[in-house]
PDB file of C-alpha atoms in Angstrom:
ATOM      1  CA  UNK A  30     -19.831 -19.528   5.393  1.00 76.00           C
ATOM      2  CA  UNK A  31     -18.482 -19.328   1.760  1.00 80.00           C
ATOM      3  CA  UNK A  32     -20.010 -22.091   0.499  1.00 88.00           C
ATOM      4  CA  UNK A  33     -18.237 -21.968  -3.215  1.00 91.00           C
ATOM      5  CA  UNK A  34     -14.633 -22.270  -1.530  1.00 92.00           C
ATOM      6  CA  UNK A  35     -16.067 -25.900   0.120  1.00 92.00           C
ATOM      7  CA  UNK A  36     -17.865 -26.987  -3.297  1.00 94.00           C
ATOM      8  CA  UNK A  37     -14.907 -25.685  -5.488  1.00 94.00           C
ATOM      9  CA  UNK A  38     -12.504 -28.304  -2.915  1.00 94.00           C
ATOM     10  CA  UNK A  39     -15.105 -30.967  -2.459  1.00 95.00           C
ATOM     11  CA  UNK A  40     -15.069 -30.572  -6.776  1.00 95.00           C
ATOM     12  CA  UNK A  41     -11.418 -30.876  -7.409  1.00 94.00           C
ATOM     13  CA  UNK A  42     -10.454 -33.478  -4.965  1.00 94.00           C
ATOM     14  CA  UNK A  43     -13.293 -35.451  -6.760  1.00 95.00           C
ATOM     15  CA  UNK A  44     -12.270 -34.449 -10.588  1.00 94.00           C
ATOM     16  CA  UNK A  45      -8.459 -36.164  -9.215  1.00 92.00           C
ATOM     17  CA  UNK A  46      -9.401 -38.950  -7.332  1.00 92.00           C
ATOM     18  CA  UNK A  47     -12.334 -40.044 -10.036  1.00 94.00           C
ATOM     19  CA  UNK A  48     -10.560 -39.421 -12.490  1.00 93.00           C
ATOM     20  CA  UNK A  49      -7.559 -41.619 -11.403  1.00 90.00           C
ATOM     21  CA  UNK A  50     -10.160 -44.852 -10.575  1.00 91.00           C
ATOM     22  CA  UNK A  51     -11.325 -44.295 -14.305  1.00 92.00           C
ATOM     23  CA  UNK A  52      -7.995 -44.097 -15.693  1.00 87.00           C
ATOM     24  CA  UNK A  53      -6.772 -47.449 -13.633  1.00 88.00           C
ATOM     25  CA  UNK A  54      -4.516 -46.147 -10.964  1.00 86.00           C
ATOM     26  CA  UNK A  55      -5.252 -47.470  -7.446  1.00 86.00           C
ATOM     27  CA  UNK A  56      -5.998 -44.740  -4.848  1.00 88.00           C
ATOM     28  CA  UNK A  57      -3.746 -46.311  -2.859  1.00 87.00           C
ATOM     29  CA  UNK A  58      -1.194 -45.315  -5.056  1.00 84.00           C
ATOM     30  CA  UNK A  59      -1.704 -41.672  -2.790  1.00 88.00           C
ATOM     31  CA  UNK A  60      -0.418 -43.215   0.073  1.00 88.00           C
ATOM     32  CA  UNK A  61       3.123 -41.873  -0.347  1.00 88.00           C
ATOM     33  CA  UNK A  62       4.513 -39.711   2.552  1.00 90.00           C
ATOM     34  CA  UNK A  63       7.974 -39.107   1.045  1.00 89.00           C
ATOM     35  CA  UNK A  64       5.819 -36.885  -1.755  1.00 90.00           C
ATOM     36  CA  UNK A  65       3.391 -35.259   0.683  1.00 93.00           C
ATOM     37  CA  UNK A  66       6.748 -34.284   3.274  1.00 93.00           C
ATOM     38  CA  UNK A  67       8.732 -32.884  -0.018  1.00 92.00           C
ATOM     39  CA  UNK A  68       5.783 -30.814  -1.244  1.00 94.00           C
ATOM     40  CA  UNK A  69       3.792 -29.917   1.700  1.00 95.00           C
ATOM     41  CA  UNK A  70       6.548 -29.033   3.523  1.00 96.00           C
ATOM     42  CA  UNK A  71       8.816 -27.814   1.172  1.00 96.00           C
ATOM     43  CA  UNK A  72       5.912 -25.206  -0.348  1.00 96.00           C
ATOM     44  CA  UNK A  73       5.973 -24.125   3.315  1.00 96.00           C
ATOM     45  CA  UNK A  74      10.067 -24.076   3.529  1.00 96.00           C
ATOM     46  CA  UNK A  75       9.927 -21.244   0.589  1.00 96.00           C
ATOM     47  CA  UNK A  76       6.482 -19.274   1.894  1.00 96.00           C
ATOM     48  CA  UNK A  77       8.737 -18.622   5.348  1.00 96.00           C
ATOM     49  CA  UNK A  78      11.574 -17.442   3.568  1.00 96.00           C
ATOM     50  CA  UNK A  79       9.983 -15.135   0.818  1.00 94.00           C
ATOM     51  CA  UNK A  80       7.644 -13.542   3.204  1.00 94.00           C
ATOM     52  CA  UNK A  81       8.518 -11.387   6.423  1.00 94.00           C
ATOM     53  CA  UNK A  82       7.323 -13.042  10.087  1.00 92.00           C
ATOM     54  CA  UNK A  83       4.485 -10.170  10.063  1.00 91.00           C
ATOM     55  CA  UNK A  84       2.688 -11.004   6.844  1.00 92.00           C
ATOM     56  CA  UNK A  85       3.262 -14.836   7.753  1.00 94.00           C
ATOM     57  CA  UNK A  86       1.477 -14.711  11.263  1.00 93.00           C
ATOM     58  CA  UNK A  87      -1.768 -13.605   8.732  1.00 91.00           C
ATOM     59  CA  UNK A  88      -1.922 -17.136   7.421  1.00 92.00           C
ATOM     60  CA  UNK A  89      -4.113 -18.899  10.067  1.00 91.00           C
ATOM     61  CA  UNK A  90      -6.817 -15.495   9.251  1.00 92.00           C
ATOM     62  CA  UNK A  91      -6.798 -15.993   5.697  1.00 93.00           C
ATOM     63  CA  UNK A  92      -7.811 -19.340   5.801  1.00 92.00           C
ATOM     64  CA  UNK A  93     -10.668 -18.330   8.217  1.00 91.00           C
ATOM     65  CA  UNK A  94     -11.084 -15.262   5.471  1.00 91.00           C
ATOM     66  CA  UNK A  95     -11.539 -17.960   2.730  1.00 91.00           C
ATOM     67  CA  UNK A  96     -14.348 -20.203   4.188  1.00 89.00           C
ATOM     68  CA  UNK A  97     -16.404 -16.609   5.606  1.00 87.00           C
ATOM     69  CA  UNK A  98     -18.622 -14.220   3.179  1.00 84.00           C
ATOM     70  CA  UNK A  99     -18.915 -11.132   4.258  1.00 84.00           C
ATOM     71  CA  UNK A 100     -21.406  -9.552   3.065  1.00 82.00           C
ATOM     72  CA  UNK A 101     -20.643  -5.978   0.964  1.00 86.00           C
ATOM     73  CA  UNK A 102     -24.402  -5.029   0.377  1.00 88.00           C
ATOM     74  CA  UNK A 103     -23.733  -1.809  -1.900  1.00 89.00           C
ATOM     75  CA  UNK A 104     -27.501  -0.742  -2.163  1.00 90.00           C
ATOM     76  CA  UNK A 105     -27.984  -0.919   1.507  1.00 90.00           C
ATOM     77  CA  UNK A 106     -24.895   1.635   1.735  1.00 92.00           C
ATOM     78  CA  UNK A 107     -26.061   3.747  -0.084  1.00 93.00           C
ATOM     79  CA  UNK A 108     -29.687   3.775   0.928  1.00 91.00           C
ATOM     80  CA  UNK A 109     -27.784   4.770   4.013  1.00 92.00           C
ATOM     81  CA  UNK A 110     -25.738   7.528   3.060  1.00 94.00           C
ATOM     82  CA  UNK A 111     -28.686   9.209   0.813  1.00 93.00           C
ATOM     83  CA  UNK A 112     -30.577   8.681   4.190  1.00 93.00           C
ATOM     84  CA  UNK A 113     -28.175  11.082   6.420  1.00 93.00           C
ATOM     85  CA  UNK A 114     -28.008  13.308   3.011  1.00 93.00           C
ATOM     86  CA  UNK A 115     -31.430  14.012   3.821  1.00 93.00           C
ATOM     87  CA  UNK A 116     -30.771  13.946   7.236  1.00 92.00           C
ATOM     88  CA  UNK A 117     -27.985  16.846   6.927  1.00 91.00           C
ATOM     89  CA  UNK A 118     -30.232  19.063   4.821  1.00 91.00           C
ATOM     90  CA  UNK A 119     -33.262  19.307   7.308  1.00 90.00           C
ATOM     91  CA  UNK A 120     -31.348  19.208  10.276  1.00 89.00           C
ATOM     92  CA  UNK A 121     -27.682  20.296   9.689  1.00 88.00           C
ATOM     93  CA  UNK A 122     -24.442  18.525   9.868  1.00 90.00           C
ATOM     94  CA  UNK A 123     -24.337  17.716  14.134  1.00 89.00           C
ATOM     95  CA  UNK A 124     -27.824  16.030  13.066  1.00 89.00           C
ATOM     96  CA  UNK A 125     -24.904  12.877  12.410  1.00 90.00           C
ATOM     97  CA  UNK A 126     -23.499  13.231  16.019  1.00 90.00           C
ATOM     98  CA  UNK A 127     -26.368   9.875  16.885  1.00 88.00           C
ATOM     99  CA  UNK A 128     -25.796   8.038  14.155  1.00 88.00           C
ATOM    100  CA  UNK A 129     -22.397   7.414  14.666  1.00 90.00           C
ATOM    101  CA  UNK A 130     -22.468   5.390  17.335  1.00 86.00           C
ATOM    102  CA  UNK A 131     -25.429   3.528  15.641  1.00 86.00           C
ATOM    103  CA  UNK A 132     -23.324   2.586  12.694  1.00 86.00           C
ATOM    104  CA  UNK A 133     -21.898  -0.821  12.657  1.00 84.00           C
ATOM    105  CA  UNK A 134     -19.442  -0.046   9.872  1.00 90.00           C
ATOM    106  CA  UNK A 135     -16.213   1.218  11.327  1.00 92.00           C
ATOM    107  CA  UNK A 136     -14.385   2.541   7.956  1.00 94.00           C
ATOM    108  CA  UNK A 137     -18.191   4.523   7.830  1.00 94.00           C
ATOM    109  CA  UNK A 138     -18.167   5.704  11.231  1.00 94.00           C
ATOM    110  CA  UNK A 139     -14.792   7.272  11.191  1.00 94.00           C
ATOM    111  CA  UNK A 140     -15.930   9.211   8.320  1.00 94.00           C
ATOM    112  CA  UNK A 141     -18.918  10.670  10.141  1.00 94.00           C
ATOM    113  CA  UNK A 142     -17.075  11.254  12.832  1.00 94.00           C
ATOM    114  CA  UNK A 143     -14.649  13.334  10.927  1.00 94.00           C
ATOM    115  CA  UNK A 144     -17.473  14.976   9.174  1.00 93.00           C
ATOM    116  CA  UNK A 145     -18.946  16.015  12.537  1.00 92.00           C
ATOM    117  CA  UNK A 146     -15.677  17.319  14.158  1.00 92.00           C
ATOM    118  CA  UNK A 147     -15.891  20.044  11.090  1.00 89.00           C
ATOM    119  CA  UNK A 148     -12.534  18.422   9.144  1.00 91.00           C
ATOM    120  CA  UNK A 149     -11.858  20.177   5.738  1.00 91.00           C
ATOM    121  CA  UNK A 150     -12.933  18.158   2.781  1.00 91.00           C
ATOM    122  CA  UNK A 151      -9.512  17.554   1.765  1.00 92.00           C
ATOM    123  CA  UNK A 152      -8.728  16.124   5.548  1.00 95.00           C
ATOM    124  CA  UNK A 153     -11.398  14.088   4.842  1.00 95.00           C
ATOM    125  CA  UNK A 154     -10.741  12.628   1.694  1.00 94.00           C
ATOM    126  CA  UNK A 155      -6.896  12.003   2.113  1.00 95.00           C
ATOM    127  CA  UNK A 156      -7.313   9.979   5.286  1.00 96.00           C
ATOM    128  CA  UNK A 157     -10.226   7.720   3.978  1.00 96.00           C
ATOM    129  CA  UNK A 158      -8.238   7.093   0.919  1.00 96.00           C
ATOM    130  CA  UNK A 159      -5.100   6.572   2.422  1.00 96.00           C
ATOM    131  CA  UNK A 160      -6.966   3.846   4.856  1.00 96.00           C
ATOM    132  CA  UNK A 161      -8.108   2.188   1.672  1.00 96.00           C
ATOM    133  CA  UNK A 162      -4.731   2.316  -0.261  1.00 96.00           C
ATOM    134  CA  UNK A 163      -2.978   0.630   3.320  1.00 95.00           C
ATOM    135  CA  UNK A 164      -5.567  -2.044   3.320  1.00 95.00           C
ATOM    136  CA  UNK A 165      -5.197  -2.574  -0.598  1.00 96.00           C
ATOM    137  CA  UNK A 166      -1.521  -3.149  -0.157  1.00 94.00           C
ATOM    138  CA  UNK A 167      -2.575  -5.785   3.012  1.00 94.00           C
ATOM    139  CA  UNK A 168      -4.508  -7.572   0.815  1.00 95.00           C
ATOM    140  CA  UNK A 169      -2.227  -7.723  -1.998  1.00 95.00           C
ATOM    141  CA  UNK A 170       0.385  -8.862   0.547  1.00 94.00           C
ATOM    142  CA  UNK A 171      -2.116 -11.739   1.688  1.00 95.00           C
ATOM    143  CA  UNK A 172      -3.012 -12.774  -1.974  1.00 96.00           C
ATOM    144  CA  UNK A 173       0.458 -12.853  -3.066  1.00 96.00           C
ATOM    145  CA  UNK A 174       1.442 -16.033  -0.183  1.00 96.00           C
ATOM    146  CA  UNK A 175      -0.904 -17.918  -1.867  1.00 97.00           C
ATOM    147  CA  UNK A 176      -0.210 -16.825  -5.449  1.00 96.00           C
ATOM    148  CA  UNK A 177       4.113 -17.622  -4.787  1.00 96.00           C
ATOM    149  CA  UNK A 178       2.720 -21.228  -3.075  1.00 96.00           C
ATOM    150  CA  UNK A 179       1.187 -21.859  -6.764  1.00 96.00           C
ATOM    151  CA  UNK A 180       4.131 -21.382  -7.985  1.00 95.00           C
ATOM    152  CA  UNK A 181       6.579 -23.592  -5.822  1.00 96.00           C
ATOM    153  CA  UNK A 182       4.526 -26.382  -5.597  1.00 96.00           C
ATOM    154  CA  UNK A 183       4.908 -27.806  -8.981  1.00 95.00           C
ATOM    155  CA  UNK A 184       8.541 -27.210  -9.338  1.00 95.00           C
ATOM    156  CA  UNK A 185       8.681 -28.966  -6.013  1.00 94.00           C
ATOM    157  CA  UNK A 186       6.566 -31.946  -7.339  1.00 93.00           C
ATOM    158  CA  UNK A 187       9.569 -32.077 -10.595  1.00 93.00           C
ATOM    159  CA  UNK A 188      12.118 -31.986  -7.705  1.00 92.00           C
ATOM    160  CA  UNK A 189      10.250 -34.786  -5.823  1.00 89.00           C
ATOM    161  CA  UNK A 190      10.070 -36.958  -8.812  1.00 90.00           C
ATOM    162  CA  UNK A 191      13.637 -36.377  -9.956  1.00 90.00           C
ATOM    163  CA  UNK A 192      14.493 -37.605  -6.442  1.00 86.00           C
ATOM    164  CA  UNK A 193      11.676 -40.241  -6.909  1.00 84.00           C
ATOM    165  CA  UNK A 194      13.586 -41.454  -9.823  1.00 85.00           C
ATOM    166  CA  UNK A 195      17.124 -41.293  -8.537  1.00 84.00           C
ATOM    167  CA  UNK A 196      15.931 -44.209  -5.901  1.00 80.00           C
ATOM    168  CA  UNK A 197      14.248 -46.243  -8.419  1.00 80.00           C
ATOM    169  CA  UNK A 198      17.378 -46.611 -10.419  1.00 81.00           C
ATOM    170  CA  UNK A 199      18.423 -48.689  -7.318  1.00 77.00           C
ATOM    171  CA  UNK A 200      15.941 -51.212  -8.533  1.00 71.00           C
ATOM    172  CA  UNK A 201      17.245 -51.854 -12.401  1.00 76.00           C
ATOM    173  CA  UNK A 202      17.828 -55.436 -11.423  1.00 74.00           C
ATOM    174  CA  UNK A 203      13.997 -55.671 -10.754  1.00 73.00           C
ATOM    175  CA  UNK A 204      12.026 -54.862 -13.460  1.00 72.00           C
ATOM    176  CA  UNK A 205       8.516 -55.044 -10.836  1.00 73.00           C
ATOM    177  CA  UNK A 206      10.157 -53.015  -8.544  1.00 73.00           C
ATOM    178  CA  UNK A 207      11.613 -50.300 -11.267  1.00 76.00           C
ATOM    179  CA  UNK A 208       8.004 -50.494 -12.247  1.00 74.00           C
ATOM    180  CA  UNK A 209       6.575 -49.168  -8.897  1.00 75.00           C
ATOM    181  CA  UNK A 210       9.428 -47.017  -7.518  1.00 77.00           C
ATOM    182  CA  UNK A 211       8.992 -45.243 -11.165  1.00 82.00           C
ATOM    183  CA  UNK A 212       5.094 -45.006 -10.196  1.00 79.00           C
ATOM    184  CA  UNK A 213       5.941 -43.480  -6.934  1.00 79.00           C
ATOM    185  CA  UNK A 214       8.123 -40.939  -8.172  1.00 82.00           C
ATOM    186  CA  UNK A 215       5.312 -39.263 -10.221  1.00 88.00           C
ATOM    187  CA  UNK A 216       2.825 -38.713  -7.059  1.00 91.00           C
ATOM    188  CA  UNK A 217       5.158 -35.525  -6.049  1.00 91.00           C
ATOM    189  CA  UNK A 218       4.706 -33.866  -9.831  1.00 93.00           C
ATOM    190  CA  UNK A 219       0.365 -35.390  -9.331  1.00 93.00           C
ATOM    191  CA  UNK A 220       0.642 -33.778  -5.524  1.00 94.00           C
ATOM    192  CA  UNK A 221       2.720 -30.717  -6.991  1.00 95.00           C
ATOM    193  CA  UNK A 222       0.783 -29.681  -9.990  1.00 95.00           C
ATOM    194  CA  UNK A 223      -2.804 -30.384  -7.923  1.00 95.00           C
ATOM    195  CA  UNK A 224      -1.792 -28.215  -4.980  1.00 96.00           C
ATOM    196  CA  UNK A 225      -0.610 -25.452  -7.377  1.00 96.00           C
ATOM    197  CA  UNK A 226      -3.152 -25.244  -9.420  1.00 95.00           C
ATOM    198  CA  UNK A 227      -6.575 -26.327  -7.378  1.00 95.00           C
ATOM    199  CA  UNK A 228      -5.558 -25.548  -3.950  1.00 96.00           C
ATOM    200  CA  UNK A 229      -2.965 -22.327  -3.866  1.00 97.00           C
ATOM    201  CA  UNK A 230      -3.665 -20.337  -7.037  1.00 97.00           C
ATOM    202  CA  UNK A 231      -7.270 -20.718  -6.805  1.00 96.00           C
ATOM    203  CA  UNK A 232      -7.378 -19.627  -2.964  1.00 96.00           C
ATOM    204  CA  UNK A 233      -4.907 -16.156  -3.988  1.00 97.00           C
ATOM    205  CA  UNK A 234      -7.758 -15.318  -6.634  1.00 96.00           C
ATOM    206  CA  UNK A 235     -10.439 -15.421  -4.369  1.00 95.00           C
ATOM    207  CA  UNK A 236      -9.065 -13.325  -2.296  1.00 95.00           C
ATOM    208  CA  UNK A 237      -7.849 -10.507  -4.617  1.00 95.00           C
ATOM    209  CA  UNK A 238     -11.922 -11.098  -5.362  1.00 94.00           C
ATOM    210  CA  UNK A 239     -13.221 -10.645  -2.275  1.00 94.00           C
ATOM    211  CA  UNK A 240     -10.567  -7.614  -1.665  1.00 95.00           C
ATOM    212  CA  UNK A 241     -12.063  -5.978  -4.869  1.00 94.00           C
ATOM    213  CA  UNK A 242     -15.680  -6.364  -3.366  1.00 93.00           C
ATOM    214  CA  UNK A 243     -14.468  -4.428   0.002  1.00 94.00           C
ATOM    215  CA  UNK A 244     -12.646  -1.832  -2.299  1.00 95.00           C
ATOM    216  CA  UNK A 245     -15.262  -0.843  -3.850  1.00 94.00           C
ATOM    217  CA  UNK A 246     -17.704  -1.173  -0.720  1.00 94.00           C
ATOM    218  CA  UNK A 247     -15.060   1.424   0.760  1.00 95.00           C
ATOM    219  CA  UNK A 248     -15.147   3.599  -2.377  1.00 95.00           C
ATOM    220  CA  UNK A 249     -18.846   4.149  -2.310  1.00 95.00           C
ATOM    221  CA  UNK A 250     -18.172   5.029   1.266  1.00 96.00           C
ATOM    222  CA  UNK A 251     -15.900   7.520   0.429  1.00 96.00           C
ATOM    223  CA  UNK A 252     -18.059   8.987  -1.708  1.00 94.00           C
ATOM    224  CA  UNK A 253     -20.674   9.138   0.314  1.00 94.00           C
ATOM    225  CA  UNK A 254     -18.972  10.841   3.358  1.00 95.00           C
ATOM    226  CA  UNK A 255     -17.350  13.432   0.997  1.00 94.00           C
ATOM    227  CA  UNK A 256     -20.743  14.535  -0.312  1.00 94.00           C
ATOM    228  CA  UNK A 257     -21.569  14.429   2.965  1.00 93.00           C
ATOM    229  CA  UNK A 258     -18.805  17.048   4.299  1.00 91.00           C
ATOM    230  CA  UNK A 259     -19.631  18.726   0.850  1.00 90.00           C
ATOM    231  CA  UNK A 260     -23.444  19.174   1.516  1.00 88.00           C
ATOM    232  CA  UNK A 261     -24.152  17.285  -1.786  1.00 89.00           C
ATOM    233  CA  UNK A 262     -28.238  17.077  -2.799  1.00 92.00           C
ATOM    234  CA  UNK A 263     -28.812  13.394  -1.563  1.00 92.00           C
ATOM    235  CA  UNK A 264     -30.232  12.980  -5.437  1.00 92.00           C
ATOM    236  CA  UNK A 265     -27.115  13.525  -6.716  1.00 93.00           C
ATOM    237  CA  UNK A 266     -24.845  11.549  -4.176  1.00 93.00           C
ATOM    238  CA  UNK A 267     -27.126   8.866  -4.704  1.00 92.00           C
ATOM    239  CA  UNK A 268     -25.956   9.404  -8.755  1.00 92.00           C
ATOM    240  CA  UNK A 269     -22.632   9.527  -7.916  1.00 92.00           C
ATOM    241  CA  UNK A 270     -22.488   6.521  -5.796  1.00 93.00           C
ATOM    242  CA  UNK A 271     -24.669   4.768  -7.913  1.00 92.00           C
ATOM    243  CA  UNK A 272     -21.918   5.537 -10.674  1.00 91.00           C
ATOM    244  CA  UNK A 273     -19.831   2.252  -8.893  1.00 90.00           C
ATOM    245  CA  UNK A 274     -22.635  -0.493  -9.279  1.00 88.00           C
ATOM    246  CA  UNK A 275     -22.683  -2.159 -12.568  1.00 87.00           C
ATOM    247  CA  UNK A 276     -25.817  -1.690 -14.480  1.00 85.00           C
ATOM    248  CA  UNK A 277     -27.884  -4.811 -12.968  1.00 85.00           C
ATOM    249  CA  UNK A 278     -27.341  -3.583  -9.565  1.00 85.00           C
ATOM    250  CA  UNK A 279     -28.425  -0.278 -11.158  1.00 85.00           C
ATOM    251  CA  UNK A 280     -31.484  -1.636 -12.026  1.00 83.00           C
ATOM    252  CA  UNK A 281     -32.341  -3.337  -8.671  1.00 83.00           C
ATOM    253  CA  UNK A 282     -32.017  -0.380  -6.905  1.00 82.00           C
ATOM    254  CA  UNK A 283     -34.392   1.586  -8.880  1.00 80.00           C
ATOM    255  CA  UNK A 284     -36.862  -0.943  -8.890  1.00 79.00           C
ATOM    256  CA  UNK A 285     -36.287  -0.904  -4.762  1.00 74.00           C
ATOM    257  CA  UNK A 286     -37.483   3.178  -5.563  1.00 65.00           C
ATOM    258  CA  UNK A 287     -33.792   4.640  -4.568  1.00 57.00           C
ATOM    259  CA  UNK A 288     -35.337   6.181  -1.751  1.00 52.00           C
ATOM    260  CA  UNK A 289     -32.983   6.808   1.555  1.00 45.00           C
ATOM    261  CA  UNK A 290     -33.415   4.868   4.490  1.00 44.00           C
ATOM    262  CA  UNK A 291     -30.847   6.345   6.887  1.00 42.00           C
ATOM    263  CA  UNK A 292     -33.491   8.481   8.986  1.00 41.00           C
ATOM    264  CA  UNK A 293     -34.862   5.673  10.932  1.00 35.00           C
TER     265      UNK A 293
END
């Protein structure tokens, strides 16, 4: 469970909702389905038409993909990968053959494999990076739902207050009534602006985020297998690999002794 998507939420409903007790205006006021139908539904209305039916039926995951952390342990990788470097050295490349089916990581295991069936280098390199660039432009796909919802939703709360507006001039004979039909009209610009900016925009960053953490996860991969197929000293394909963690990460992993643990 992703436990800052929940406590960012559980934060910004709070921020609104306090904020409007201290500021006077009855929660009540909320209570306005006109404003939820034109902006809930409306945001919807222009998600299905800007986006194909294949990269819509991905909504329902990417909700689930929001509220799960996956956990992208870098070190462990590559504790891993210096392991079978050490591996392929004493024993040859076909020393891999029972790892492979050992390996929990599929994107790693299909390297392995290839490495194992003899594939040239290049072979090698050009399919693993052409999986990553494919699931790059997935994710960027995914991200960019959320990112285009961020943007609708406040012009949709203007158009729901415009309309909000239009009905209270009905009311210029009744200065009470103008009063709350003019009240009303602003939840769909409150409703807009907060599901733009706390609920959509917010959700597309964190998952270009959490696609960046898998991209480089994969890239380290990469690396690894191709030193691998290469017959790299496991030293230096631990340098190389090490090369993608920023310097704290460095750090830890020294202090861990950078020794492989792929052999057991």
């Amino acid at each position: 469970m992703d436990l800052s998507t929940l406590v960012g939420l559980v934060v910004g409903f709070l921020a609104v909702g306090i904020g409007m007790v201290f500021k006077g205006v009855p929660l009540s006021a909320l209570n306005n389905p006109a404003a939820f139908f034109i902006i809930l539904v409306g945001t919807a209305g222009a998600i299905i038409i800007a986006f194909p039916g294949n990269e819509l039926k991905n909504l329902p995951k990417l909700f689930g993909t929001l509220l799960t952390k996956k956990n992208y342990d870098a070190s462990a990788i590559i504790h891993e990968l210096v392991g079978y470097a050490e591996l392929v050295r004493k024993e040859g490349i076909l020393a891999l053959e029972p790892k492979i089916n050992e390996c929990s990581n599929p994107f790693l295991q299909r390297g392995l494999r290839m490495v194992t069936d003899g594939c040239s280098l290049e072979f090698i390199e050009e399919v693993m990076i052409e999986d990553l660039a494919t699931m790059e432009t997935r994710h960027q796909a995914n991200a960019s739902m959320f990112t285009q919802a961020g943007t609708y939703a406040p012009t949709l709360g203007v158009l729901g207050a415009v309309l909000g507006l239009i009905a209270a001039m009905g009311h210029m004979d009744d200065t009470e009534a103008l009063g709350h039909a003019i009240s009303a009209a602003f939840i769909a610009t409150l409703l807009g602006i907060f599901t733009g900016y706390v609920l959509w925009l917010p959700f597309a960053n964190k998952l270009k985020r959490k696609s960046k953490q898998e991209v480089l996860y994969k890239n380290i991969i990469i690396e690894g297998v191709i030193g691998l197929a290469d017959g790299t000293n496991p030293r230096m394909l631990m340098e190389k690999m090490l090369s993608y963690l920023p310097a704290a990460e460095k750090e830890a992993f020294a202090a861990e002794g950078g020794k492989g643990r792929g052999e057991a």
